[in-house]
Structure formats: structure tokens, C-alpha cells
Amino acid sequence: MGVNIRGRSFLTLLDYTPEEINYLLDLAGEFKRMKQSGTQHRWLTGKQVVLLFEKTSTRTRCAFEVAARDLGMGVTFLDSGSSQMGRKESLADTAKVLGRMYDGIEYRGFQQSVVEDLARFSGVPVWNGLTDDFHPTQMLADMMTAREEFGDLRGRKLTFFGDARNNVANSLMVACAKLGMRFCACGPKELMPAENLVKKCRAVAAETGGALEFTEDTARGAGDCDIVYTDIWLSMGEPDELWEKRIRLLLPYQVNKERMAMAKPTAIFLHCLPSFHDRGTTIGESIYEKFGLDAMEVTDDVFLGKQARQFQEAENRMHTIKAVMYATLK
Ligand code: CP
Ligand code: NVA
């Protein structure tokens, strides 16, 4: 029987089988081809979705909005200042109201339990647009980009350099385990993924032929690597006071020319974005003034180099999110 995920929420890739994930990646590829050839596909005309953002966003919001409109749907955007949710109305009540007006709900915010509760109380598909724990729609774009480069991903090694217990690293570990890839977290011991998630991913990897590795040694992390991945060192919701400590801990894991040279010559560089690769942001400039660094998690030469695929990856957010909304709402 074919894959059918109609009516399901998309909260973490842990809930999805490798077949379902590959189905979404194939579907995203079809949507990308249709977009490129200018083929209209307003297959969900008449449906309505709401996007709830308690943290800021460029890619995720725009990807959901464009994808929803391409599918013919109406879209409402609500940020934390413009709804009653949480302050004047409980999450459960909000979810029940939204579930009566909308066919699907996107949520970006803090605790994973919020997105789970939204799904439980709304009765409609809920899509996780990033929580403190996971960023599953990002994973589909990342894996789509890697597949465009390498084809079958089984056995490919992806190394995440940096804060390996953040939402993106957690999700990469899950995604790699699900797709039979070799995941390596390369960073300081105190920023490694939580043991309970590692345990779940090890069990998945045992089924798929994937593997997990954790190392503080950058040569080991970069060696034999197909996909070099990094993310900012301080995630949304973490206090600015942590910058100094994070810089001290993570500067040895910066992705730079030397590190890329240790990976396979065919390796690609991915980054979920946004990135501090230069002084072109207010935060980047203030870090330069305080610490004398003109780049953080990745240097400008790598970011602008031939192996970099982060903008292709950003575009793929839209095609993959379209696949998730279509497959769960059709
Ligand atoms: N990668 C990503 O989620 O980007 P935004 O924060 O801009 O949505
Ligand atoms: N780890 C980052 C990802 C941004 C897309 C954050 O949570 O801020």
C-alpha cells in the first residue's frame, strides 16, 4: 500500500517512518519541478491555515506562506503580540478555537509540549515550525538538498559542528538515523545531545543501518564527511549573557577552510540559516566589537565557497513544507 499521512501532525521526525520521510522528499521534488516549470497546483483551494510564531522567522514563515498560497489556501499569520494565546486564553482553548476555523496550524515557539498540546486539542494537523527541541521541517529541506547532490543518502556521513544539543542538531540526529546515514556530533562534551534522545536514535539506526558518533576531535568529525553542517552558537530564547561562554566553547569547532579541507573533496556545506559569517548584522558587529571575531560558526570563505549549498537549502524549505501541508491536508 502507498504512503498515506492525511490528517497527521508533523511534530518530530521520530513519529515518521523512513518510507514516509522519503515519500515527502519525493513529493517535494515534484513540487519543485512544477514551480520551476510554472505549473499551477492549487490543489487545496478553499482550505485555510494559521501560522503561529512566538519566535522570529524569515525562511519558515515565508516558506509556509508561499507554499500555502501556491496550493490555493488562505493564510493567517499571528505573532506572540497579536493573539490572546497564553496570556488571556489557555493553549487548550486557543487550539479548540483555531481547530474550528482552520484546516491546519503551524507553530513556532519554545517547549515541544506546546506543539504537542496544540495537535491534541485542535483536532487538525499541526506542523512544528521549530521548538527548543526540534526543527523537523528544516530536516526535510536539508535532506532534499543532500539528495539533490548525492542521490541515495544511505551510508553518507553528516557532521554537525557546534552546539550539538540544539533543536537543529537533535533533529539532524533523528533524520540521519531514520535515513540510514552516519551522524556525527562534533563539539564540546557539555553541548552534546541528551542521552534519552541518543538512545531513541540508536534504536532507529539499528533498524536502518545508520550510525551515530560523538566526538570532541575536529579531525575525526570532519574525516570522511559528505555533509558539513553548522548552526548559530546561541539559539533563539537563550540569554545574550551566554555569548562569551559559547564563543569560548565553540570557536574550536568553527567551520573554516581548514576544517572543510579535512572532509571529502566532494563534501557540501549546509547551514539552516540565519548565519553569523560576517559583520553584516547588528549582532555580528557587536560580537566583533566585544570579542574581535569577524565570523562565528562559519567563515565567510566557506559560506561563499564552491561547496556551500545553504541558499539551495533555504529554497527547499518552501518545496518541502508544501509537501508536508499537501500530504497531511489533501
Ligand atoms: N532556518 C530557519 O528556520 O530560518 P528562520 O528562522 O528564518 O525561519
Ligand atoms: N538553533 C537555531 C535555529 C534557527 C533556525 C535557533 O533555534 O535559533
XYZ file of C-alpha atoms and ligand atoms in Angstrom:
346
model
C 0.000 0.000 0.000
C 1.206 3.520 -0.745
C 2.137 6.011 1.965
C -0.807 7.959 3.378
C -0.240 10.621 6.041
C -3.501 12.518 5.574
C -4.723 14.017 8.870
C -1.383 13.520 10.673
C 0.549 16.201 12.543
C 4.239 16.801 11.828
C 5.820 17.401 15.241
C 9.109 15.455 15.113
C 10.600 13.051 12.579
C 10.627 10.425 15.344
C 6.930 9.925 14.507
C 7.632 9.185 10.829
C 8.939 6.054 9.129
C 11.813 6.185 6.617
C 9.256 5.396 3.871
C 7.077 8.333 4.918
C 10.072 10.684 5.021
C 11.242 9.568 1.579
C 7.685 9.968 0.284
C 7.674 13.606 1.489
C 11.079 14.201 -0.122
C 9.866 12.741 -3.440
C 6.715 14.846 -3.278
C 8.792 17.976 -2.565
C 10.860 17.175 -5.662
C 7.654 17.060 -7.727
C 6.512 20.396 -6.303
C 9.928 21.903 -7.098
C 9.713 20.752 -10.711
C 6.202 22.176 -11.006
C 7.320 25.501 -9.539
C 10.272 25.665 -11.912
C 8.125 24.940 -14.949
C 5.463 27.418 -13.852
C 2.816 24.684 -13.466
C -0.019 25.825 -11.192
C -1.063 23.369 -8.473
C -3.795 24.989 -6.437
C -4.894 21.607 -5.176
C -6.006 22.757 -1.724
C -8.196 25.663 -2.821
C -10.768 26.514 -0.169
C -8.639 25.406 2.780
C -7.271 27.787 5.439
C -4.143 27.603 7.584
C -2.903 29.669 10.526
C 0.763 30.323 11.326
C 1.609 30.964 14.994
C 5.050 32.443 15.654
C 6.283 33.034 19.201
C 9.845 33.406 17.872
C 11.018 35.399 14.855
C 11.481 33.855 11.390
C 12.280 34.658 7.781
C 12.536 31.302 5.961
C 9.930 29.258 7.838
C 7.240 31.923 7.749
C 7.832 32.782 4.102
C 8.028 29.114 3.123
C 4.667 28.379 4.790
C 3.026 31.494 3.313
C 4.257 30.960 -0.255
C 3.596 27.223 -0.154
C 0.064 27.720 1.212
C -0.752 30.337 -1.452
C 0.723 28.174 -4.225
C -1.612 25.407 -3.025
C -4.549 27.814 -3.217
C -5.038 28.136 0.554
C -5.815 31.182 2.683
C -3.201 32.091 5.336
C -3.405 33.938 8.665
C -0.191 34.956 10.444
C -0.222 35.578 14.200
C 2.815 36.555 16.239
C 3.047 36.423 20.009
C 1.920 40.014 20.463
C -1.213 39.748 18.357
C -3.258 36.883 19.796
C -4.700 36.005 23.198
C -2.829 32.695 23.340
C -1.058 32.032 26.608
C -1.761 35.343 28.345
C -5.573 35.625 28.267
C -6.562 32.259 26.844
C -5.191 28.835 27.613
C -3.426 26.851 24.969
C -6.158 24.209 25.009
C -8.924 26.802 24.448
C -6.917 28.510 21.709
C -6.316 25.193 19.954
C -10.037 24.318 20.109
C -10.973 27.680 18.569
C -8.358 27.507 15.823
C -9.301 23.904 15.004
C -12.860 25.072 14.222
C -11.691 27.724 11.760
C -8.580 26.303 10.167
C -7.652 23.098 8.374
C -4.049 23.176 9.665
C -1.872 25.019 12.198
C 1.831 25.851 12.093
C 3.542 26.652 15.389
C 6.991 28.050 16.198
C 7.853 28.580 19.835
C 9.528 27.220 22.914
C 8.530 23.912 24.550
C 7.851 20.867 22.414
C 4.874 20.147 24.718
C 3.083 23.219 23.320
C 3.093 21.941 19.766
C 2.005 18.525 21.029
C -0.875 20.072 23.002
C -1.949 22.137 20.002
C -2.200 18.938 17.991
C -4.081 17.167 20.775
C -6.686 19.891 21.358
C -7.179 21.351 17.867
C -8.115 18.131 16.082
C -6.391 19.309 12.869
C -2.856 18.674 11.576
C -0.235 20.774 13.404
C 3.200 21.390 11.867
C 6.211 22.137 14.052
C 7.963 25.231 12.669
C 10.700 24.989 15.374
C 10.695 24.419 19.103
C 13.525 24.377 21.623
C 13.861 20.631 20.957
C 13.224 20.029 17.265
C 13.058 21.650 13.815
C 11.605 18.874 11.632
C 10.579 20.890 8.554
C 14.193 22.100 8.325
C 15.292 18.473 8.100
C 13.248 17.786 5.005
C 14.910 20.720 3.231
C 18.343 19.571 4.394
C 17.814 16.008 3.240
C 16.288 17.162 -0.039
C 19.378 19.303 -0.708
C 21.690 16.413 0.169
C 19.706 14.066 -2.090
C 19.983 16.569 -4.950
C 23.745 16.344 -4.513
C 24.305 12.684 -3.724
C 21.152 10.738 -4.638
C 20.627 7.894 -2.146
C 21.751 9.105 1.283
C 22.274 5.740 2.951
C 25.795 5.476 4.359
C 26.571 9.175 3.831
C 28.243 10.927 6.755
C 26.817 14.204 8.077
C 28.802 16.020 10.753
C 27.256 18.769 12.840
C 29.848 21.154 14.281
C 28.815 23.284 17.271
C 26.034 23.236 19.855
C 25.093 19.615 19.284
C 22.156 19.641 21.724
C 20.204 22.382 20.000
C 16.973 21.874 18.061
C 18.682 21.571 14.668
C 21.355 19.121 15.840
C 18.749 16.997 17.644
C 16.662 16.850 14.523
C 19.630 16.048 12.278
C 20.469 13.119 14.524
C 16.907 11.818 14.157
C 16.805 12.438 10.392
C 20.149 10.730 9.766
C 19.165 7.740 11.894
C 15.860 7.422 10.021
C 17.540 7.581 6.614
C 20.349 5.135 7.398
C 23.052 7.806 7.427
C 26.105 8.262 9.624
C 25.511 11.174 12.015
C 28.454 12.724 13.838
C 28.117 15.399 16.515
C 31.386 17.283 16.832
C 31.595 19.702 19.731
C 32.453 20.049 23.402
C 31.217 17.353 25.815
C 28.877 19.698 27.646
C 26.987 20.540 24.430
C 26.216 17.000 23.292
C 22.641 15.702 22.728
C 20.610 14.372 25.665
C 21.112 10.696 26.469
C 17.408 9.799 26.119
C 17.275 11.133 22.557
C 20.560 9.418 21.681
C 19.071 6.158 22.921
C 15.981 6.536 20.726
C 18.122 7.386 17.696
C 20.452 4.444 18.304
C 17.442 2.129 18.230
C 16.286 3.689 14.939
C 19.788 3.483 13.440
C 19.998 -0.193 14.363
C 16.973 -0.770 12.114
C 18.065 1.386 9.190
C 21.795 0.689 9.051
C 22.597 4.204 10.269
C 25.271 5.082 12.828
C 25.853 7.750 15.475
C 29.164 9.177 16.622
C 30.030 11.838 19.185
C 33.444 13.427 19.265
C 35.363 16.422 20.541
C 38.043 15.835 17.912
C 37.505 18.018 14.825
C 39.771 15.932 12.555
C 37.723 12.877 13.416
C 34.476 14.792 12.916
C 35.470 16.145 9.517
C 37.200 12.984 8.277
C 35.278 11.098 5.549
C 32.452 13.612 5.859
C 29.970 14.198 2.982
C 27.899 16.931 4.590
C 29.441 19.558 6.866
C 26.689 21.245 8.879
C 26.662 24.024 11.417
C 24.201 26.385 13.129
C 24.471 29.552 15.217
C 26.028 29.164 18.650
C 23.191 30.755 20.623
C 19.654 29.763 19.745
C 16.520 31.886 19.985
C 15.329 32.105 23.571
C 18.819 31.770 25.091
C 20.145 34.800 27.013
C 22.770 37.106 25.431
C 24.928 36.665 28.561
C 25.807 33.216 27.238
C 27.648 34.547 24.154
C 31.022 34.786 25.866
C 30.921 31.229 27.185
C 29.595 29.802 23.906
C 32.289 31.562 21.896
C 34.954 30.126 24.171
C 33.476 26.628 23.919
C 32.659 26.631 20.227
C 35.366 28.637 18.473
C 37.471 25.449 18.144
C 34.557 23.959 16.170
C 34.140 26.832 13.706
C 33.666 25.627 10.118
C 36.538 27.191 8.196
C 38.730 26.360 5.192
C 40.987 24.056 7.206
C 38.028 22.068 8.516
C 36.448 21.780 5.055
C 39.780 20.543 3.698
C 39.610 17.601 6.147
C 36.215 16.485 4.761
C 35.798 14.613 1.464
C 36.662 16.779 -1.546
C 33.090 16.195 -2.735
C 31.591 17.354 0.602
C 28.941 20.064 0.710
C 28.347 22.703 3.372
C 24.847 23.193 4.810
C 23.501 25.699 7.338
C 19.856 26.144 8.358
C 20.427 29.934 8.484
C 20.452 32.684 9.645
C 24.237 32.749 9.962
C 26.922 34.912 11.530
C 29.530 34.525 8.791
C 30.494 38.206 8.636
C 29.848 41.551 10.336
C 26.759 42.290 8.253
C 24.303 42.045 11.174
C 23.907 44.081 14.363
C 24.750 41.009 16.462
C 27.722 40.142 14.230
C 29.034 43.686 14.568
C 28.618 43.758 18.361
C 30.412 40.388 18.652
C 33.256 41.851 16.567
C 33.458 44.860 18.872
C 33.429 42.747 22.047
C 35.446 39.703 21.007
C 37.265 40.712 17.796
C 35.650 37.904 15.754
C 34.544 38.740 12.214
C 32.762 35.386 11.843
C 31.372 32.827 14.258
C 30.112 29.352 13.345
C 31.336 29.563 9.718
C 33.875 31.768 7.992
C 32.946 33.893 5.012
C 35.209 31.993 2.594
C 33.352 28.727 3.299
C 29.951 30.456 3.282
C 30.669 31.968 -0.124
C 32.700 28.994 -1.365
C 32.008 26.358 -4.022
C 30.890 23.683 -1.555
C 28.185 25.856 0.045
C 24.563 24.890 -0.648
C 22.733 26.868 2.051
C 20.660 29.006 -0.318
C 19.508 25.990 -2.326
C 18.664 24.501 1.090
C 16.690 27.657 2.021
C 14.679 27.467 -1.215
C 13.967 23.812 -0.482
C 12.248 24.837 2.763
C 9.345 26.025 0.616
C 9.064 22.905 -1.551
C 9.307 20.548 1.434
C 6.842 22.496 3.590
C 4.455 22.454 0.639
C 4.817 18.672 0.545
C 4.053 18.385 4.277
C 0.965 20.589 4.095
C -0.322 18.881 0.957
C 0.230 15.335 2.194
C -1.409 15.980 5.560
C -4.350 18.042 4.273
C -5.221 16.574 0.866
N 16.121 28.067 9.164
C 15.090 28.730 9.672
O 14.222 28.168 10.330
O 15.088 30.060 9.412
P 14.080 31.118 10.028
O 14.410 31.270 11.490
O 14.355 32.393 9.254
O 12.682 30.649 9.835
N 19.149 26.764 16.555
C 18.584 27.924 15.906
C 17.916 27.542 14.642
C 17.358 28.701 13.846
C 16.688 28.261 12.583
C 17.606 28.597 16.852
O 16.800 27.904 17.480
O 17.649 29.823 16.987
